[in-house]
XYZ file of C-alpha atoms in Angstrom:
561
model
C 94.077 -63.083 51.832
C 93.320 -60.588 49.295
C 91.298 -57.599 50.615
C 88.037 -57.170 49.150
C 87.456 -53.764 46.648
C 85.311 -51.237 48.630
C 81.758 -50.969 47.507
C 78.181 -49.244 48.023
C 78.428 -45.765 49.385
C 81.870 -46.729 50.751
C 83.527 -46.733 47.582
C 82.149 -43.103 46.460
C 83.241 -41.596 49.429
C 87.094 -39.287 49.698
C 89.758 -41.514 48.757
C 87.016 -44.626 48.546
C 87.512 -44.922 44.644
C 90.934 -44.749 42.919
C 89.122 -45.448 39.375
C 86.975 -42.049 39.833
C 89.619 -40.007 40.793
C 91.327 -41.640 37.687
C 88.191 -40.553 35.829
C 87.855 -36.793 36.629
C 91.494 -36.678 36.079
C 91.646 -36.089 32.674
C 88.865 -33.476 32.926
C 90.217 -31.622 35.374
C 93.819 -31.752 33.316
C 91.411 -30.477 30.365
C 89.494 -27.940 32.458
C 93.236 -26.577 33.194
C 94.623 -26.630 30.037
C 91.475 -24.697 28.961
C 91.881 -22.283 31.625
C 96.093 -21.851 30.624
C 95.060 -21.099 27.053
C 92.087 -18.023 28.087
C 94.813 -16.452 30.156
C 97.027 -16.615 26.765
C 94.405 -15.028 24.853
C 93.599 -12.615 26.830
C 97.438 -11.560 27.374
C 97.464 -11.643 23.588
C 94.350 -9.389 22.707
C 95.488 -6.966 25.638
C 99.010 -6.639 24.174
C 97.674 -6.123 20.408
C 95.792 -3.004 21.638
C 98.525 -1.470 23.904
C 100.902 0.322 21.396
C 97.766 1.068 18.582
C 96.536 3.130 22.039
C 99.560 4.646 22.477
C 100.523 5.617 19.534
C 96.789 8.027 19.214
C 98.622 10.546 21.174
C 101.365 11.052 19.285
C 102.163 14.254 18.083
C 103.324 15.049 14.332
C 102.551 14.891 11.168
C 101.922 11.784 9.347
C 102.768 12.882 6.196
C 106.781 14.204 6.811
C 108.789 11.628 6.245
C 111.287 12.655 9.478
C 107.628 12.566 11.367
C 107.282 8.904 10.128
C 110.692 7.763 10.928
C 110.406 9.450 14.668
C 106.828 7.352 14.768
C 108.425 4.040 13.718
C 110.942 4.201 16.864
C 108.278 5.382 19.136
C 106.399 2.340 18.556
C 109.491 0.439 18.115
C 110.684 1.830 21.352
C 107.514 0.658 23.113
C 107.528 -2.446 21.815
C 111.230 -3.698 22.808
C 110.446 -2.222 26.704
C 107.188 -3.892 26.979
C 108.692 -7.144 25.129
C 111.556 -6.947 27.467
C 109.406 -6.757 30.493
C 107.322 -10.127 29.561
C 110.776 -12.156 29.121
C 112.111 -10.456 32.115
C 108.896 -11.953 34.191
C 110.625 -15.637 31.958
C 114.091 -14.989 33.734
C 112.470 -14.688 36.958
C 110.046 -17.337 36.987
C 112.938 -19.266 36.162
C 114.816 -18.108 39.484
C 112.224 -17.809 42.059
C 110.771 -20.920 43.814
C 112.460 -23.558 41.784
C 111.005 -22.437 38.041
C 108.102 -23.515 39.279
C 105.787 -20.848 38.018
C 108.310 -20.984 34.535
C 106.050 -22.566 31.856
C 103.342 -20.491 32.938
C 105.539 -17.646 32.617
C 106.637 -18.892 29.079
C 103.347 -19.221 27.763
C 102.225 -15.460 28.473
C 105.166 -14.337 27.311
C 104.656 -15.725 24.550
C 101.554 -15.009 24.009
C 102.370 -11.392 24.308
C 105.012 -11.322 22.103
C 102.477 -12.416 19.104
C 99.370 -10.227 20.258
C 102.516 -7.373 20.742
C 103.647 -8.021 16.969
C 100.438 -7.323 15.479
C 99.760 -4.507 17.652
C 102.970 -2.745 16.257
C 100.941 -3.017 12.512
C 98.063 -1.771 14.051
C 99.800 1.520 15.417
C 101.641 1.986 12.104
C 98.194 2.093 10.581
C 97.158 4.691 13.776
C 100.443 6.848 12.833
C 99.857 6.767 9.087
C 96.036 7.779 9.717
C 96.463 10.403 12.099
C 94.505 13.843 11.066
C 91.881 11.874 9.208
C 89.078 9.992 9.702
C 88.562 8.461 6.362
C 90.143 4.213 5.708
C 92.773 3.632 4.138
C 92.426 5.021 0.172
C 89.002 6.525 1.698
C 86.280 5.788 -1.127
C 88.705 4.311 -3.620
C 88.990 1.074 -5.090
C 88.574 -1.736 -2.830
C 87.780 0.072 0.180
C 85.150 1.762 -1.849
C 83.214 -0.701 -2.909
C 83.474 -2.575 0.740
C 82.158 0.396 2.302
C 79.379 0.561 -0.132
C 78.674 -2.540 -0.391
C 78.843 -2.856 4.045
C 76.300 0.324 3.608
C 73.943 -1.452 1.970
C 73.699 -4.836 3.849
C 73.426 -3.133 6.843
C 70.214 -1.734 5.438
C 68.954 -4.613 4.260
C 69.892 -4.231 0.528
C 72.100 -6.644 -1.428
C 75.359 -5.833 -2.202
C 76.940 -4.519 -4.957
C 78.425 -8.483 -5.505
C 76.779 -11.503 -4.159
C 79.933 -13.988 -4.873
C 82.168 -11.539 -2.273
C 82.386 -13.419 1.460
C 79.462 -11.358 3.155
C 81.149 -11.807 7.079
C 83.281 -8.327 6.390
C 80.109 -6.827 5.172
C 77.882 -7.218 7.819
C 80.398 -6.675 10.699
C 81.245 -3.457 9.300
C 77.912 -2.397 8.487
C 76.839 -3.349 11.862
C 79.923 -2.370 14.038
C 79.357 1.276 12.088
C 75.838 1.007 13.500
C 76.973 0.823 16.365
C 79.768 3.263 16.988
C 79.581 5.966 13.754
C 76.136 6.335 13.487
C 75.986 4.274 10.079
C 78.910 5.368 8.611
C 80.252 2.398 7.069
C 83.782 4.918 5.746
C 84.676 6.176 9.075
C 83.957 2.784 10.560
C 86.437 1.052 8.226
C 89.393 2.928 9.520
C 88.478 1.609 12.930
C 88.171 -2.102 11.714
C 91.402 -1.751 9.375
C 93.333 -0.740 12.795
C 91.324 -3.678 15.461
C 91.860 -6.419 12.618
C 95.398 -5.460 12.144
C 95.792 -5.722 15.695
C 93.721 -9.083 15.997
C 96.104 -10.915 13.400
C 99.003 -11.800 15.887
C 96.689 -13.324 18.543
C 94.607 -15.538 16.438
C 97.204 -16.769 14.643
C 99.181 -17.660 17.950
C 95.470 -19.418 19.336
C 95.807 -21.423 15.872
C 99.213 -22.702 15.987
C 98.109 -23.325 19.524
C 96.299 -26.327 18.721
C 99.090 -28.028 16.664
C 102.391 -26.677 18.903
C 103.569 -25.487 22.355
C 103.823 -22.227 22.695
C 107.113 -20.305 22.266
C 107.215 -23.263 19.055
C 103.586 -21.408 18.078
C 105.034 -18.293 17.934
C 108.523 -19.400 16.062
C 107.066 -21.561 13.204
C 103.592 -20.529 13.136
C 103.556 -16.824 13.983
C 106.389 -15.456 12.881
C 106.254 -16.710 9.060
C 102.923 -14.718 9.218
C 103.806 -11.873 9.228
C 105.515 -11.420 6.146
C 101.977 -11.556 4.868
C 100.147 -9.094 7.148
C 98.299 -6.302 5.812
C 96.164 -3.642 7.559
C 94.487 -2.494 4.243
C 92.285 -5.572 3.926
C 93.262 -7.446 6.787
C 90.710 -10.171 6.833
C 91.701 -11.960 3.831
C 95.371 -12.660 4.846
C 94.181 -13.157 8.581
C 92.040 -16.213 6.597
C 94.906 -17.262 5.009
C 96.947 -17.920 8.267
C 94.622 -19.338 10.357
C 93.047 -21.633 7.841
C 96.386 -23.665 7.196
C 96.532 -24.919 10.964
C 93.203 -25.197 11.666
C 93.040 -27.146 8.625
C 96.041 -29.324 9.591
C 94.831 -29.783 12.990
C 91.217 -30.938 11.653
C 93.186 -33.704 10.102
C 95.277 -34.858 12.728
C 91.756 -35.102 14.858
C 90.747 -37.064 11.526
C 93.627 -40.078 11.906
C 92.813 -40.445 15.667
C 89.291 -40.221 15.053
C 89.296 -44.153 15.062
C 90.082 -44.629 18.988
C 87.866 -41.349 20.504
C 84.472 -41.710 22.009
C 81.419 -40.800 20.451
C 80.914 -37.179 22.288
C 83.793 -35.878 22.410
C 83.755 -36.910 18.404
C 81.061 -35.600 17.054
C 81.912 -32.193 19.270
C 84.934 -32.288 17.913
C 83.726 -32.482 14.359
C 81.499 -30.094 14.775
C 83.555 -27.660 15.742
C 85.820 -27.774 12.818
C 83.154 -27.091 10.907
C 81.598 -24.152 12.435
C 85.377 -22.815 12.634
C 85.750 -23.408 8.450
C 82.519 -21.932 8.214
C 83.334 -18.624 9.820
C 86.800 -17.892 7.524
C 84.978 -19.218 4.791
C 82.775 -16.391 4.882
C 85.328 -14.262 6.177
C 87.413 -14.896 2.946
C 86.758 -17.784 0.515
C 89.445 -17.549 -1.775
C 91.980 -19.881 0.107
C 89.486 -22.994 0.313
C 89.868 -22.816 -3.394
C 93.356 -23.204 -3.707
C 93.474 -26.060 -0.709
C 90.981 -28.153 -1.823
C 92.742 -30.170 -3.419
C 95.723 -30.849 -1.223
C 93.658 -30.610 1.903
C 91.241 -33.805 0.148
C 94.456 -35.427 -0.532
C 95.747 -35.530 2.950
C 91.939 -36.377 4.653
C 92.044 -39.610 2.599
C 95.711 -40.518 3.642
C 95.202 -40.085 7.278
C 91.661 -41.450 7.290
C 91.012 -44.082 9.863
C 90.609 -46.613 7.021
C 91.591 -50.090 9.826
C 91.098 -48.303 12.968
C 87.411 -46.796 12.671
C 85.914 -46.123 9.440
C 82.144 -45.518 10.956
C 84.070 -43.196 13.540
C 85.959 -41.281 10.308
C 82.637 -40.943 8.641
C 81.042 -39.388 11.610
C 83.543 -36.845 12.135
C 83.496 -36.007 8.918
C 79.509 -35.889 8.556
C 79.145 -34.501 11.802
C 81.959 -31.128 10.348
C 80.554 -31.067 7.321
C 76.843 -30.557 8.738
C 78.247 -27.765 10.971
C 79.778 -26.251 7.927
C 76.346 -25.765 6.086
C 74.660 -24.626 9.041
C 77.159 -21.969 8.849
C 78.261 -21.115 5.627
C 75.875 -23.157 3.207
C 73.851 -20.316 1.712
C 76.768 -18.832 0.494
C 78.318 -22.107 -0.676
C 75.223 -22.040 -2.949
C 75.684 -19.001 -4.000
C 79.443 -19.361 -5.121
C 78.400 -22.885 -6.517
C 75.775 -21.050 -8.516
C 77.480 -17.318 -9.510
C 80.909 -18.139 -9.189
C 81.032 -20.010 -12.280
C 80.021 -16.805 -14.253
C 82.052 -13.986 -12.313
C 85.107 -13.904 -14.578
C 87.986 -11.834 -13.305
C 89.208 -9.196 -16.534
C 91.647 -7.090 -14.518
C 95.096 -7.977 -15.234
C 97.318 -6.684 -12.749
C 100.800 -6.259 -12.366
C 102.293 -9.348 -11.459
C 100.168 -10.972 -14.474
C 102.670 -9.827 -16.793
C 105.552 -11.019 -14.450
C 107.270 -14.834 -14.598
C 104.291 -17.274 -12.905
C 106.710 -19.592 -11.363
C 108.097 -16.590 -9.015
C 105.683 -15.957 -5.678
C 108.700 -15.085 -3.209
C 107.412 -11.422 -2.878
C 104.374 -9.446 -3.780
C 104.662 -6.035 -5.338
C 100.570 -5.830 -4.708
C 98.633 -4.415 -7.192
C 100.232 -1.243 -6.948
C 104.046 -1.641 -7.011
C 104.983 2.454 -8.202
C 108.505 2.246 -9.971
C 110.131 -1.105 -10.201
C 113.079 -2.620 -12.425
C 113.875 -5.887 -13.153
C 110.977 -7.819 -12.106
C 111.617 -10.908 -10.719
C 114.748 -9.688 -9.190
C 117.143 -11.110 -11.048
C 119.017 -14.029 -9.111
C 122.071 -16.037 -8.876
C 121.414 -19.734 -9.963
C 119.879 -19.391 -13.421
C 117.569 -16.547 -12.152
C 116.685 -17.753 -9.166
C 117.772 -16.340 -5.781
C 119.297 -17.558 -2.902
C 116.286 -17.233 -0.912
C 114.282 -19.563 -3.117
C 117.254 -21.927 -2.947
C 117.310 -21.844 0.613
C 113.265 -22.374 0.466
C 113.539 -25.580 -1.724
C 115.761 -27.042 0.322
C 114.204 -26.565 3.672
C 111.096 -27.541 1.992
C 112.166 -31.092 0.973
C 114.252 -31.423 4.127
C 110.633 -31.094 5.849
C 108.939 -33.638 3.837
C 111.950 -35.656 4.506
C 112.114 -35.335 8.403
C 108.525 -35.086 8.520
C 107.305 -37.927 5.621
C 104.860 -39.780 8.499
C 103.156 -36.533 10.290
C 100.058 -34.608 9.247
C 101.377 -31.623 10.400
C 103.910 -31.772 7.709
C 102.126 -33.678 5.116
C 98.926 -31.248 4.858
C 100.679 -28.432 4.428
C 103.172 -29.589 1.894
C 99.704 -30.986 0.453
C 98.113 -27.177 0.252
C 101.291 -25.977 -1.403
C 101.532 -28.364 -4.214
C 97.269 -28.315 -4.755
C 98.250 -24.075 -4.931
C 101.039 -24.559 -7.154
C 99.415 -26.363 -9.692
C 95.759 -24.384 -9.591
C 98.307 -21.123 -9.911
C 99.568 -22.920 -12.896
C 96.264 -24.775 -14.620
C 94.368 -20.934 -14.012
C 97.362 -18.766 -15.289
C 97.996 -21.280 -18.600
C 94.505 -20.525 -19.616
C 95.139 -16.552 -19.321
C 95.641 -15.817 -23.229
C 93.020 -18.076 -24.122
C 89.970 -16.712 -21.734
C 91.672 -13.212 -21.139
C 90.808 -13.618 -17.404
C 93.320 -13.937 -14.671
C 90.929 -15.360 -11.577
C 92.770 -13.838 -8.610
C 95.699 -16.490 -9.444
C 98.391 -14.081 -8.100
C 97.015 -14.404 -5.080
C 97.979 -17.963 -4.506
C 101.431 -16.142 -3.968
C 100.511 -15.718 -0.168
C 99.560 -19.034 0.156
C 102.670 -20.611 -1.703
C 105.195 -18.265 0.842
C 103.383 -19.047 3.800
C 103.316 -22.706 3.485
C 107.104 -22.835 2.340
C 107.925 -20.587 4.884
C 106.124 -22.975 7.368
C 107.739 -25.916 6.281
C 111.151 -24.020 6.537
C 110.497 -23.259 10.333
C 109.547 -26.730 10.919
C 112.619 -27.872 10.073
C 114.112 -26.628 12.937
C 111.020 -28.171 14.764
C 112.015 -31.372 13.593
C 115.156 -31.771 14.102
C 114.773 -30.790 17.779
C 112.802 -33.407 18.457
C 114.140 -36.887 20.421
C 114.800 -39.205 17.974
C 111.572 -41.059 18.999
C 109.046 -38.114 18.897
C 110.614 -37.684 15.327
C 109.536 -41.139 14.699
C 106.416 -41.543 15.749
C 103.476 -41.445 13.045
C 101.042 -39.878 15.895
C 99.870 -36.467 14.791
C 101.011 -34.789 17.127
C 104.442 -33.667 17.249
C 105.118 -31.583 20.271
C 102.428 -31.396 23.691
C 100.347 -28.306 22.768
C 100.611 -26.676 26.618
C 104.649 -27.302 27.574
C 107.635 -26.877 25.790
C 109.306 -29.886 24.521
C 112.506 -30.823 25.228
C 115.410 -29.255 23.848
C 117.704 -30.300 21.100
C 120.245 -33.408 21.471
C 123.227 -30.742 21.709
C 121.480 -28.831 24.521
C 120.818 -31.869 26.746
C 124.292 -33.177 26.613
C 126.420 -30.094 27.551
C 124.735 -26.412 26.524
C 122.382 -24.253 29.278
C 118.886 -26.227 29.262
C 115.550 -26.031 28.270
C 115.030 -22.716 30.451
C 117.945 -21.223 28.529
C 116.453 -22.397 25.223
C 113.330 -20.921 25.582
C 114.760 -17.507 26.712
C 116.694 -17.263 23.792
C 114.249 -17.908 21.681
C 112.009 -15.340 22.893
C 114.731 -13.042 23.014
C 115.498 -13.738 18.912
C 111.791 -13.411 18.100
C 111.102 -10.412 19.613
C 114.062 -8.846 17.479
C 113.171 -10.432 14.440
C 108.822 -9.734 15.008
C 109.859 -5.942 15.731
C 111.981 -5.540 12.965
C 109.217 -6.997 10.762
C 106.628 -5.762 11.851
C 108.484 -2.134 11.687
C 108.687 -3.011 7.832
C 105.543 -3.557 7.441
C 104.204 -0.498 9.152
C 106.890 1.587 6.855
C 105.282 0.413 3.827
C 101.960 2.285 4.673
C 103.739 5.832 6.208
C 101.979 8.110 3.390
C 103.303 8.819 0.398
C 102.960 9.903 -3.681
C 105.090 6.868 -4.973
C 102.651 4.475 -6.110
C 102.686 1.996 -4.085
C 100.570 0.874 -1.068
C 101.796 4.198 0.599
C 99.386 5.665 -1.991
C 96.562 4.114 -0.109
C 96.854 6.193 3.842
C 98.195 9.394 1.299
C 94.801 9.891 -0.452
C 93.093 9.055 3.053
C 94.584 12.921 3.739
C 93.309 14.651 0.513
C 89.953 13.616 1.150
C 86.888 16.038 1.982
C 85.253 15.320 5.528
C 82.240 15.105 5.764
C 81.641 17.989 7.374
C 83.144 19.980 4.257
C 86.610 20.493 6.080
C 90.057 18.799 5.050
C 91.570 16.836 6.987
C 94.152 18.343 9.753
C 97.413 17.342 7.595
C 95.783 17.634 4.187
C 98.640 19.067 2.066
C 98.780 22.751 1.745
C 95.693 22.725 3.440
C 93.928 21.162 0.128
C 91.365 18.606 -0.508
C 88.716 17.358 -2.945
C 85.404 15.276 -2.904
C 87.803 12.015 -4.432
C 91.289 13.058 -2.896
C 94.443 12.918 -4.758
C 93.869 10.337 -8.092
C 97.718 10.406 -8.906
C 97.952 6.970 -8.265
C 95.720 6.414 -11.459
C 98.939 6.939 -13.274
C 100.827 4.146 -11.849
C 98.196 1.837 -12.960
C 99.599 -0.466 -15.963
């Protein structure tokens, strides 16, 4: 005799129901996975703003080069301990109590490592601004006109450009409100340094949603940062976060088919709100995407599976988009198609098809330009590039994750090419040079993922979900590690221990390039920051020979092609 299912108050009471507990099971697994990923942010934000902390009480003199060295290996010194210290707590998780407190111990780790990354930029820019209070190139070209422009917004005037994203604008002119009494200049130096410092943990919290997290931090994060840049920080912060969120708004697209309504439409929604944000943050990107990013929404659409569920997550993103951002998509719609570009710069005079490295717009003495390579011109780092690039379409032919952004760098290949062929003809160049960043960060992506790939089991490889790894645990390691090599803990350590070497070496780069200096190129840009009259008619404390001027040192006019 079968016994009969429990009902009435019986069946809601402890242990009455298993369907129930089934039910609150996946929202408690979500409420935890929630909770998991705060802690990482949090670890990540603290450890961006350790070192730029540390490094304000350093003593010397920004503008010796000895001084600048002896600053890099502070930081650098600072970094490795406290890096050291996070995969130390990995080795000991992985000791104590079985490893049972290990992937917790992983994810922080790293989760510091990125926000630690970014916070070594950050104190670069702290080193290379110490003794002045004025941005980066003070009231000079781009930071200029931001801080004008962030002046008058603030106060309720337009600004000095209505097609430029407004979201830098107001937070400046309102964060200077706040903390400098209105003074949009002095503020800018503090917002160079925080959004320097802000670019390793948001990227991490991107790649979050697409990977696990030491795989985050190797194929998402670490490609990054060949493009960070504490001048302007929020336009290649943009850059970096829209590519996953992107990718992971169309994986949510091809399963859109099977999810219930709410969680849908939320989902949607959210997207949107998110694009909105970095599309006033920085629109430049969306331009170059569109097309590959349309490309890969109407592969992966639901089409069999749930067309009316497609369209709502797409209608229900979009909306959320307009709410946001809409004004200004009316604007650009409107003035964008008469704001012509006439500065030519100098990579326009340089080969189009190269995009490995920017010089920037200020590159100071330079020879051969491309560098000349080895295979008909061409380097072995772009050869290396190609071929991990196709060897990710190949592994990766049936996922989104792969797909979109191979997608993005074609659709910014060929608008580099359609805008730059029209040049001579409309003697306007359009910002194409920019769609360099885009080009490395997607190849280097794909090149990363490669490894991603082929660690996979054969049948996560396979599969044609979106998804290629769990987002909060590492997946399993590679075929040769499972049958006879240290496991997974091993793996992970050693990764961590790699990327930490290879994040502090470039992030140590990176800071170099903006130690002060009359060379003419982006070291130009803290150098004038020191020749600059304060406010208070004083120079600033390492002005040299004690000298200064209302504009600061205009040298760099002559590097200017």
């Amino acid at each position: 005799m079968r016994p009969v299912p429990p009902s009435g108050p019986a069946a809601n009471a402890p242990g009455g129901s298993k369907s129930s507990d089934a039910d609150r099971a996946p929202r408690r697994a979500l409420r935890s996975r929630g909770g998991l990923l705060l802690m990482e942010a949090l670890v990540a934000f603290a450890a961006a703003l350790v070192l730029p902390l540390l490094a304000r009480g350093f003593k010397l003199n920004p503008l010796n080069r000895i001084a600048q060295v002896s600053g890099l290996a502070a930081i650098q010194l600072r970094f490795a301990l406290i890096g050291l210290l996070f995969i130390g707590a990995v080795v000991l998780a992985m000791r104590l109590r079985g490893g049972r407190h290990f992937d917790l111990a992983t994810r922080l780790a790293a989760a510091a490592l990125a926000g630690l990354a970014s916070g070594f930029v950050a104190a670069g820019a702290v080193v290379a601004l110490l003794g002045t209070p004025w941005p980066m190139f003070g009231l000079n070209g781009d930071s200029g006109r931001i801080v004008e422009w962030a002046h008058a917004v603030a106060n309720g005037q337009p600004s000095g450009s209505p097609v430029y994203p407004p979201m830098p604008l107001y937070t400046l002119g309102y964060y200077a409100e706040w903390f400098h009494g209105g003074n949009t200049a002095y503020a800018f130096k503090d917002l160079q340094i925080l959004g320097a410092a802000a670019f390793g943990p948001l990227v991490y919290l991107a790649w979050r949603l697409l990977l696990s997290p030491v795989r985050a931090l190797a194929f998402g994060v670490a490609p990054a940062f060949a493009l960070i840049d504490a001048y302007k920080p929020y336009s290649q912060t943009v850059l970096v976060l829209l590519i996953p969120v992107l990718v992971a708004m169309v994986v949510a697209l091809r399963r859109s088919g099977t999810e219930g309504w709410r969680p849908l439409l939320l989902k949607g929604g959210g997207f949107g709100a998110v694009l909105g944000v970095l599309f006033l943050t920085y629109s430049g990107w969306f331009l170059w995407s569109a097309a590959g990013v349309l490309f890969a929404a109407l592969l992966y659409f639901p089409w069999k599976s749930g067309r009316l569920k497609g369209a709502a997550f797409m209608g229900s993103a979009l909306a959320a988009f307009l709410v946001v951002a809409g004004r200004y998509l009316m604007v650009m719609l409107k003035e964008g198609q008469t704001t012509k570009d006439y500065n030519f710069r100098f990579d326009n005079f340089t080969d189009p098809a190269y995009y490995l490295m920017w010089r920037t717009d200020m590159p100071g003495k330079v020879g051969d330009w491309p560098p000349p390579g080895e295979f008909g011109g061409v380097g072995l780092f772009a050869l290396v590039t190609f071929l991990c690039l196709g060897a990710a379409i190949w592994l990766g032919l049936r996922k989104p994750l792969v797909v979109t952004i191979a997608a993005m760098f074609i659709s910014a290949w060929v608008m580099r090419m359609y805008i730059a062929s029209h040049m001579y003809e409309t003697q306007t160049v359009q910002l194409y040079t920019r769609t360099n960043n885009q080009l490395l960060y997607c190849g280097l992506i794909l090149c990363a993922l490669v490894a991603h790939l082929v660690s996979l089991k054969p049948a996560e490889r396979r599969t044609a979900s979106g998804a290629t790894a769990p987002a909060d645990a590492e997946p399993s390691a590679p075929a040769a590690v499972r049958t006879g090599f240290p496991g997974r803990e091993g793996a992970v350590i050693g990764t961590l221990c790699a990327l930490l070497l290879l994040l502090g070496t470039v992030s140590s780069s990176m800071s170099d390039r903006y130690m002060p200096a009359q060379d003419g190129t982006y070291r130009i840009l803290p150098w004038v920051s020191h020749t600059i009259r304060q406010q208070d008619g004083t120079c600033p404390k390492f002005a040299p020979k004690g000298e200064c001027s209302k504009d600061g040192d205009q040298s760099w006019l002559s590097y200017i092609r």
